[in-house]
XYZ file of C-alpha atoms in Angstrom:
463
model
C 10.338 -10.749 -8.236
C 12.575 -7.374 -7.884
C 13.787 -5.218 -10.608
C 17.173 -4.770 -11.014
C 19.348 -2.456 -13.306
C 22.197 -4.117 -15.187
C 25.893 -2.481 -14.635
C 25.549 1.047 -15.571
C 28.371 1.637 -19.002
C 31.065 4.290 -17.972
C 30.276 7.691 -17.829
C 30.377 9.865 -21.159
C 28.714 13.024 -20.215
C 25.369 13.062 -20.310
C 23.160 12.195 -23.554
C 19.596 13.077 -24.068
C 18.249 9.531 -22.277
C 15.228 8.385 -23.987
C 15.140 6.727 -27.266
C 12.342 5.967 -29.698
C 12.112 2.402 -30.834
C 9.323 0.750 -32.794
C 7.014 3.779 -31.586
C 7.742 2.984 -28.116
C 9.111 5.686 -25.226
C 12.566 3.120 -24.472
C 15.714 4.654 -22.637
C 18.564 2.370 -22.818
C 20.937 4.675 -21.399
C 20.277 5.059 -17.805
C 23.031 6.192 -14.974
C 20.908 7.724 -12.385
C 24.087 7.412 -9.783
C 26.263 9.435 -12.436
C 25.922 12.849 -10.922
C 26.599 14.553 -14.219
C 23.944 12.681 -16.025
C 21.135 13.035 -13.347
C 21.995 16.931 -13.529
C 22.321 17.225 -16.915
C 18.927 15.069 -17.642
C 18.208 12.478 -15.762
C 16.398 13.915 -12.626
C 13.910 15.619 -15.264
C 12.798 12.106 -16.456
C 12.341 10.339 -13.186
C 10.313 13.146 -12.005
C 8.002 13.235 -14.916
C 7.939 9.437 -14.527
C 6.790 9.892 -10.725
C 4.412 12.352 -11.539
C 2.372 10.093 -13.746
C 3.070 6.971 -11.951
C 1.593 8.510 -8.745
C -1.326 9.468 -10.401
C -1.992 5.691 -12.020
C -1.138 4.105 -8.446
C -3.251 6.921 -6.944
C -6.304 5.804 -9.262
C -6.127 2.425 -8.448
C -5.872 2.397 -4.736
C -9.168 4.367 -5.143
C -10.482 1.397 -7.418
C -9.160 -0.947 -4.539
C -10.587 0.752 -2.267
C -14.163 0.998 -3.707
C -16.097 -1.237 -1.914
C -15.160 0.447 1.258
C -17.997 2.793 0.246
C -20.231 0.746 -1.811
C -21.393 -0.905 1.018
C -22.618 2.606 2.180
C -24.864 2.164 -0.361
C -26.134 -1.165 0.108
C -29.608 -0.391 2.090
C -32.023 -3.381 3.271
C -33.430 -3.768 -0.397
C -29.750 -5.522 -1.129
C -30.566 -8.225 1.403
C -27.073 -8.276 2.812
C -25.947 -8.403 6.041
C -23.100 -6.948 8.540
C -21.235 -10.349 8.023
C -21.751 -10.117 3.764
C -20.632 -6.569 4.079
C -17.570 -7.431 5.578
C -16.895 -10.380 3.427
C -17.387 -8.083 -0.264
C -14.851 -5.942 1.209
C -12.270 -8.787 2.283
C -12.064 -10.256 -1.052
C -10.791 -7.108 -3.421
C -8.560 -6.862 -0.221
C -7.113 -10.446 -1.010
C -6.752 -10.344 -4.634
C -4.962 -7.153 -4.172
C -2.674 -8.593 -2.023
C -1.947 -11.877 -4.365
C -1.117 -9.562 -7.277
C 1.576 -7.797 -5.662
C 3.590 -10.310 -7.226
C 3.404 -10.857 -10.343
C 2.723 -7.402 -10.971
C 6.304 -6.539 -10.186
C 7.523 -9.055 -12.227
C 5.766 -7.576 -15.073
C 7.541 -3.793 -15.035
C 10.823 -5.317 -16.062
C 8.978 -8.208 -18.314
C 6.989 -5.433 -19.840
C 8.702 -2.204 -19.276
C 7.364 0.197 -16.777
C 5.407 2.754 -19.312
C 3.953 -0.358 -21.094
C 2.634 -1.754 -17.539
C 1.516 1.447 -16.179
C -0.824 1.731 -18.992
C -1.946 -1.598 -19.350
C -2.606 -1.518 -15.733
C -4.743 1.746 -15.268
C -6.697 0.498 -18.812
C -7.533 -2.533 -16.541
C -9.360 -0.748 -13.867
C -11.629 0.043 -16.529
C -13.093 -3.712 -15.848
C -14.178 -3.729 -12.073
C -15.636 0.184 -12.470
C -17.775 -0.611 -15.478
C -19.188 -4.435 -13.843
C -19.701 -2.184 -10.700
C -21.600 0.873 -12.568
C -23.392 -2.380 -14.561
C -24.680 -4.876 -11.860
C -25.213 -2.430 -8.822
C -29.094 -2.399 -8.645
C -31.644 -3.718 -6.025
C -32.660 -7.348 -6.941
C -28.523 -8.099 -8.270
C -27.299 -11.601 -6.625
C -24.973 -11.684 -3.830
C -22.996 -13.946 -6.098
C -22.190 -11.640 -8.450
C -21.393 -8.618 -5.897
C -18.789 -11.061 -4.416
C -17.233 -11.469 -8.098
C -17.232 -7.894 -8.951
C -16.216 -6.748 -5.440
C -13.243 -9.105 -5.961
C -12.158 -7.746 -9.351
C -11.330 -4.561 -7.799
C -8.760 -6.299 -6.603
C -6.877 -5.161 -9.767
C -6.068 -1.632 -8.635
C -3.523 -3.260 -5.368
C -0.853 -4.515 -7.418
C -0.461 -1.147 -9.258
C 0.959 -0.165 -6.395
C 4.078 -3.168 -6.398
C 4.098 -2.363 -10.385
C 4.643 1.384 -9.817
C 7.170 1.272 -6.693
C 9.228 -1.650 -8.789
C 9.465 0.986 -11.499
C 9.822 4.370 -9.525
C 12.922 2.652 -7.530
C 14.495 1.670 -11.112
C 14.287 5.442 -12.022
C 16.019 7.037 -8.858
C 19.770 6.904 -7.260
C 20.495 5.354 -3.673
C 20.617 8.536 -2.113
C 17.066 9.697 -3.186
C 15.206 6.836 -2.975
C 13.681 6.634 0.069
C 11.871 10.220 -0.779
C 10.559 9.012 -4.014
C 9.379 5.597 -2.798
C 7.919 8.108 -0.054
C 6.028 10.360 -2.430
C 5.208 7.314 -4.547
C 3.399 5.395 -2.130
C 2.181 8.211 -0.494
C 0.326 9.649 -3.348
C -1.148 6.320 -3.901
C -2.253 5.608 -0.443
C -4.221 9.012 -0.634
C -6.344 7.243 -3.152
C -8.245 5.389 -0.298
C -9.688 8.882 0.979
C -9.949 10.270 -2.076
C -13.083 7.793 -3.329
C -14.039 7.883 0.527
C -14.831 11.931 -0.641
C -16.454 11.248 -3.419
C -18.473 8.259 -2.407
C -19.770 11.138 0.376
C -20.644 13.857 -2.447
C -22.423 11.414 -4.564
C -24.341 9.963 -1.150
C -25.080 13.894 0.019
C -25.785 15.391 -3.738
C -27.308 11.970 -5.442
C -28.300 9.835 -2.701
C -27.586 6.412 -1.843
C -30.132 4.946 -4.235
C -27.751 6.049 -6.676
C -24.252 3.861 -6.094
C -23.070 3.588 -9.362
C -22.541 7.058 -9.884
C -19.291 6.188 -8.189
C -17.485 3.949 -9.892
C -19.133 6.051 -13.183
C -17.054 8.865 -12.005
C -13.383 7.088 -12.402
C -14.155 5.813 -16.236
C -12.585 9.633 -17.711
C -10.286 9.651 -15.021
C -8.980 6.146 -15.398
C -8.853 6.940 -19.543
C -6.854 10.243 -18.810
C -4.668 8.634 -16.402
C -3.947 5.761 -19.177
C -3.326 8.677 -21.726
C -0.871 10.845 -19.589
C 1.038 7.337 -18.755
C 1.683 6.613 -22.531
C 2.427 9.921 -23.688
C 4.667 10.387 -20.651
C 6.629 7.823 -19.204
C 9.146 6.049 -20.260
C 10.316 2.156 -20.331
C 13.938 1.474 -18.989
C 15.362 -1.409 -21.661
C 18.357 -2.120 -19.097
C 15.752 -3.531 -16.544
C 15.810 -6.804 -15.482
C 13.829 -9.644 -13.137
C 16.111 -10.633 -10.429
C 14.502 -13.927 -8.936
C 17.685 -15.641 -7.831
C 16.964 -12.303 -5.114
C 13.687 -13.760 -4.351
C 14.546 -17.389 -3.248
C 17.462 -16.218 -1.780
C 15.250 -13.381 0.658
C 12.959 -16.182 1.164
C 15.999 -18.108 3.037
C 16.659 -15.167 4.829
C 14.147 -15.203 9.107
C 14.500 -11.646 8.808
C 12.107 -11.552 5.580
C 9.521 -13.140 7.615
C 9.725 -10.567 10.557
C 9.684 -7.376 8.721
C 6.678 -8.794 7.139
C 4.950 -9.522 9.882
C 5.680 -5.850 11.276
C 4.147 -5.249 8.120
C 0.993 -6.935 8.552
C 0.577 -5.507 11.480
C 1.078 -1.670 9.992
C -0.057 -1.889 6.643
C -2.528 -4.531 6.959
C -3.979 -2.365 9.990
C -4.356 0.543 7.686
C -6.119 -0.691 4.444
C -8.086 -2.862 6.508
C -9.448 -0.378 8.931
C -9.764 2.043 5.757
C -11.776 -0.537 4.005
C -14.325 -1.784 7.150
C -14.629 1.648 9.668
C -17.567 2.732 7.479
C -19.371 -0.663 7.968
C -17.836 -0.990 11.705
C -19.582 3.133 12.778
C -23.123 1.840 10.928
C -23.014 -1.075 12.473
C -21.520 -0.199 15.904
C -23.232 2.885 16.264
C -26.496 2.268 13.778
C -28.411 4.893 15.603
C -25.982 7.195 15.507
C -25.459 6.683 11.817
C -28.625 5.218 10.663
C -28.006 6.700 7.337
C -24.661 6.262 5.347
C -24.072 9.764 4.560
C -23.470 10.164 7.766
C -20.896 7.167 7.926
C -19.402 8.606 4.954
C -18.635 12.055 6.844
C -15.947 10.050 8.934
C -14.626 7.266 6.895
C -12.239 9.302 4.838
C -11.046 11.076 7.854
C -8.631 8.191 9.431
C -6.976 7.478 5.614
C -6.400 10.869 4.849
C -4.075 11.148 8.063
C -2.620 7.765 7.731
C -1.603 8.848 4.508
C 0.228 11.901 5.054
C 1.717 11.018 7.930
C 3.673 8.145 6.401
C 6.563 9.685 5.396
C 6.958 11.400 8.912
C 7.669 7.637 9.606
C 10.160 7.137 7.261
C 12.119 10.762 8.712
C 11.696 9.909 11.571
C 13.500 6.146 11.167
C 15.601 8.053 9.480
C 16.884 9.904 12.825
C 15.977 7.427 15.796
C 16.211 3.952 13.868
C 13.447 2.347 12.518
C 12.861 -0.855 14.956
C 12.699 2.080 17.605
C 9.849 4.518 15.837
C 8.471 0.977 14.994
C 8.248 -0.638 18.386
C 6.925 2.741 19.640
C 4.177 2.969 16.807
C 2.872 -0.714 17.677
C 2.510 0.944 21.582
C 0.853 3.489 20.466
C -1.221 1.452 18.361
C -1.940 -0.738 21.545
C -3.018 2.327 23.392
C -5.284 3.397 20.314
C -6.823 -0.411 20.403
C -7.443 -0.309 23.949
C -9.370 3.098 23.280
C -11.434 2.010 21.080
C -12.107 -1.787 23.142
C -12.985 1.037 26.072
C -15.265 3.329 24.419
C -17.181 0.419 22.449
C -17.953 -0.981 26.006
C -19.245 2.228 27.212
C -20.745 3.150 24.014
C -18.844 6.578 23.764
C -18.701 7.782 19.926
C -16.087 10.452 20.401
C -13.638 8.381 22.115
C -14.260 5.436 19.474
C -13.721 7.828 16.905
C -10.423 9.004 18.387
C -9.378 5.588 18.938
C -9.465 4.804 15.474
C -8.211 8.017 14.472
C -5.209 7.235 16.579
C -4.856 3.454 14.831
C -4.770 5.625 10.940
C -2.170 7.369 11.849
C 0.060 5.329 13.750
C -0.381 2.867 11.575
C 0.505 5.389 8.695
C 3.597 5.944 10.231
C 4.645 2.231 11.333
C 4.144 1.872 7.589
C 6.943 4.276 7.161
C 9.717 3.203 9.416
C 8.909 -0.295 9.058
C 9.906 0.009 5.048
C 12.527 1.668 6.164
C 14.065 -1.069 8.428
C 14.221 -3.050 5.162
C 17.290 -1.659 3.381
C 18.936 -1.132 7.375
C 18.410 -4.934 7.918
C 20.858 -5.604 4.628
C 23.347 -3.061 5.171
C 23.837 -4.081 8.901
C 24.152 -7.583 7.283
C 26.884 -5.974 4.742
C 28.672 -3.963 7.168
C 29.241 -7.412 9.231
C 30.453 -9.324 5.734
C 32.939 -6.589 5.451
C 33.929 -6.858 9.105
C 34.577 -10.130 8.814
C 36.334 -9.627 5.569
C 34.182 -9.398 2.933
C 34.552 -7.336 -0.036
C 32.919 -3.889 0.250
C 31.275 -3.893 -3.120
C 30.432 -7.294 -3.024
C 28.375 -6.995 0.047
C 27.124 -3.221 -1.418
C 25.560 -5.015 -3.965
C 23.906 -8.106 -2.752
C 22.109 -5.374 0.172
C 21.024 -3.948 -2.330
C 19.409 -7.100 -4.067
C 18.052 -8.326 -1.288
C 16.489 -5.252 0.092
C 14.482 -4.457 -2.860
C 13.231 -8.539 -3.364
C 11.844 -7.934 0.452
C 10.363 -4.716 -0.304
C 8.069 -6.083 -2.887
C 7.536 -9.136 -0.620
C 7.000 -7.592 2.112
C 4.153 -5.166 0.425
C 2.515 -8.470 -0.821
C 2.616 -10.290 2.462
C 1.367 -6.608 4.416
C -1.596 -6.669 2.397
C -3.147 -9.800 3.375
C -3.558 -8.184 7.111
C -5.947 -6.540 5.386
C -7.969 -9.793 4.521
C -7.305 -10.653 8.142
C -8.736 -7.383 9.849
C -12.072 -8.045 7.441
C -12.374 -11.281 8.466
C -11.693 -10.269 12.058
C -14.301 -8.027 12.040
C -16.834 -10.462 10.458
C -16.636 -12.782 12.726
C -17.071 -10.658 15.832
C -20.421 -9.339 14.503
C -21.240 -11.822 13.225
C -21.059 -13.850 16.438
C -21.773 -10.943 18.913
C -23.501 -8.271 17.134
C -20.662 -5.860 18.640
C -16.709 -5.330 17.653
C -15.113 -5.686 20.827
C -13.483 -9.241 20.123
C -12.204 -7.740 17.112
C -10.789 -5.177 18.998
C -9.301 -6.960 21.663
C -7.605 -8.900 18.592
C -6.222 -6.156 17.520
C -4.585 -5.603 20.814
C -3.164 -8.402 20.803
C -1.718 -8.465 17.722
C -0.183 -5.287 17.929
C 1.423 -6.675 21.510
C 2.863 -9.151 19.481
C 4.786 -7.278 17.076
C 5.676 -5.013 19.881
C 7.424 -7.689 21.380
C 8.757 -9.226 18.127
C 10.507 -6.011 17.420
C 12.054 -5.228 20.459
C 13.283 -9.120 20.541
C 14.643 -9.342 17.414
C 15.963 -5.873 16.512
C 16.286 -4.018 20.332
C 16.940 -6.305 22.620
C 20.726 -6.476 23.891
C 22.279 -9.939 22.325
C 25.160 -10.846 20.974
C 23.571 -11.586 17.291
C 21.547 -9.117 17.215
C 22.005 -6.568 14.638
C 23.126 -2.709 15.226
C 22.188 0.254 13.114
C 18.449 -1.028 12.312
């Protein structure tokens, strides 16, 4: 599941770090914790790598993402309902989610330059069925399929944070992950804009301008990967890491913090333009209007994430984590409040409150990942334990839960979809949805400050 890099050979100064084999960009000398070498060369090479990597990830959160604003699109001569909205945005949502895996697998199988580029070249297939099929008349079968092909662009983002950690030392990690996943979360406003120019220049009886508009972009994005990145030979699948994370309860409550954050924010970016036309249809009876919001909440989600990784940083992340999940309680409650009194502005603010908290509970929660493993180390060594020993396997374990965790996050996506469906579908209003939400959030609320805050004997410090 999580890439590892085999022992790095003794230091010799620092060589030029990329060879050419068989016409292929392949460095088999790699010591990014060799001072000297990352100096000398090394730091030049990751960042080129991030560069282009955060471009391909950006690209296909946007393909991910592009049903969010499809649906815009889809007037009464589709023949599709709230409930069939919901449900063609749910399902690229899901697929996303179940490629996490495999697609992190396949940077160490493949080499990260290799995958990168295979990867972007395969968003070519759910843009092109999309700027085929969408017309008046098309079945609702075949929306569902190509909706759910789309689900190609969320594993680029396990492929490209698999490699990008490969490329970095310890101690700058956690600001390249940041910028890495950053960049690619920015891809869900990103089509959100464009989806609004085409709907305010074009019109909405013209939706597959949209997905025509990625084809060069997805090409050039392809282009700069090959020319530019690199493949690190010295890479290697580590799935003894995997079954043994999988034994490990604190795997299974990080991801459910994760659900909670994550899920909360591609889910909300994926169904608040459906949830505004539907909630408040004469408000935004047509979907240029929806589309003058929807990117509003993802933009800020986005940038803010980091700020939740600095700030874990400082205050611990089960703290900035149980006080996101209040905050997102509060922003719940807003919105449960102003849908019952039928107040857009506070709505709005309610959900522009969920974004961003949930943008930064994405932060510290990743974050409390690598601080659950070296708590667990600093106790091995405590109780005798050798220091390197228990150096390494943290390290191990914390990147198998970081790709697991990013897998298992994405499916609250699915579940905030569904969620949705089934309140309007049932009540012709969100506010069991919301009151879900509430809930949930509650829940991991209480799950953090139980498992990680809460004075105990077993409990563990420094997280």
């Amino acid at each position: 599941m999580t890439s590892t890099i085999t022992p790095e050979p003794p230091a010799t100064g620092a060589p030029a770090p990329a060879t050419t084999r068989s016409g292929a960009r392949a460095i088999d000398d790699w010591r990014p914790e060799d001072t000297a070498f990352w100096e000398a060369a090394g730091a030049r090479v990751a960042r080129r790598n991030l560069l282009f990597s955060v471009l391909c990830e950006h690209i296909g959160f946007s393909v991910w993402s592009l049903w969010s604003v499809l649906v815009l699109f889809l007037g009464p001569e589709y023949g599709i309902d709230p409930a069939g909205k919901f449900l063609l945005t749910a399902l690229p949502t899901a697929l996303g989610a179940l490629l996490r895996l495999p697609y992190t697998f396949a940077v160490a199988k493949f080499g990260g330059r290799n995958w990168t580029v295979f990867s972007a070249l395969l968003l070519l297939v759910p843009t092109v069925l999309a700027g085929v099929v969408l017309e008046p008349g098309v079945g609702y079968g075949t929306l569902l399929a190509v909706a759910c092909a789309a689900g190609v662009g969320g594993g680029n983002f396990a492929s490209s944070m698999a490699n990008i950690n490969a490329f970095y030392p310890q101690r700058l990690k956690g600001w390249a992950l940041g910028v890495n996943a950053g960049g690619g979360n920015l891809g869900v406003p990103a089509v959100q804009l464009l989806g609004l120019l085409v709907l305010a220049t074009a019109g909405a009886a013209h939706p597959r301008l949209l997905p025509l508009v990625y084809l060069p972009l997805i090409v050039l994005a392809a282009l700069g990967a090959a020319l530019k990145m690199d493949n690190l030979t010295a890479l290697r699948n580590d799935g003894g890491a995997l079954r043994e994370v999988c034994r490990e309860p604190h795997t299974w409550v990080v991801s459910a913090l994760y659900i909670g954050s994550f899920g909360s924010f591609i889910g909300f970016g994926f169904a608040f333009g459906q949830v505004l036309q539907v909630q408040f249809h004469d408000q935004f009876d047509t979907p240029v209007k929806a589309a003058c919001l929807t990117f509003v909440g993802p933009l800020l989600g986005s940038l803010v994430r980091p700020v939740g990784g600095l700030a874990a940083d400082r205050w611990g992340g089960a703290r900035v984590t149980l006080a996101t999940f209040g905050a997102m309680a509060a922003g719940a409650s807003l919105v449960l409040y102003a849908s019952g009194r039928g107040s857009l502005p506070l709505f709005i603010a309610g959900f522009v409150a969920l974004f961003v908290f949930s943008g930064v509970g994405n932060g510290s929660t990743y974050k409390m990942i690598p601080a659950v493993f070296r708590a667990r180390a600093a106790a091995d060594v405590a109780a005798g334990g050798d220091p390197e020993e228990a150096e390494r396997r943290s390290r191990r374990l914390a990147s198998a839960l970081i790709g697991l965790a990013g897998a298992i996050g994405a499916f609250g996506g699915v579940l905030v979809n569904i969620v949705f469906r089934q309140a309007f579908l049932e009540s012709g209003d969100g506010d069991a949805a919301y009151l879900t939400f509430l809930l949930a959030y509650g829940v991991c609320a209480l799950l953090t400050w139980a498992v990680y805050l809460r004075p105990a004997p077993r409990r563990l410090p420094g997280v």
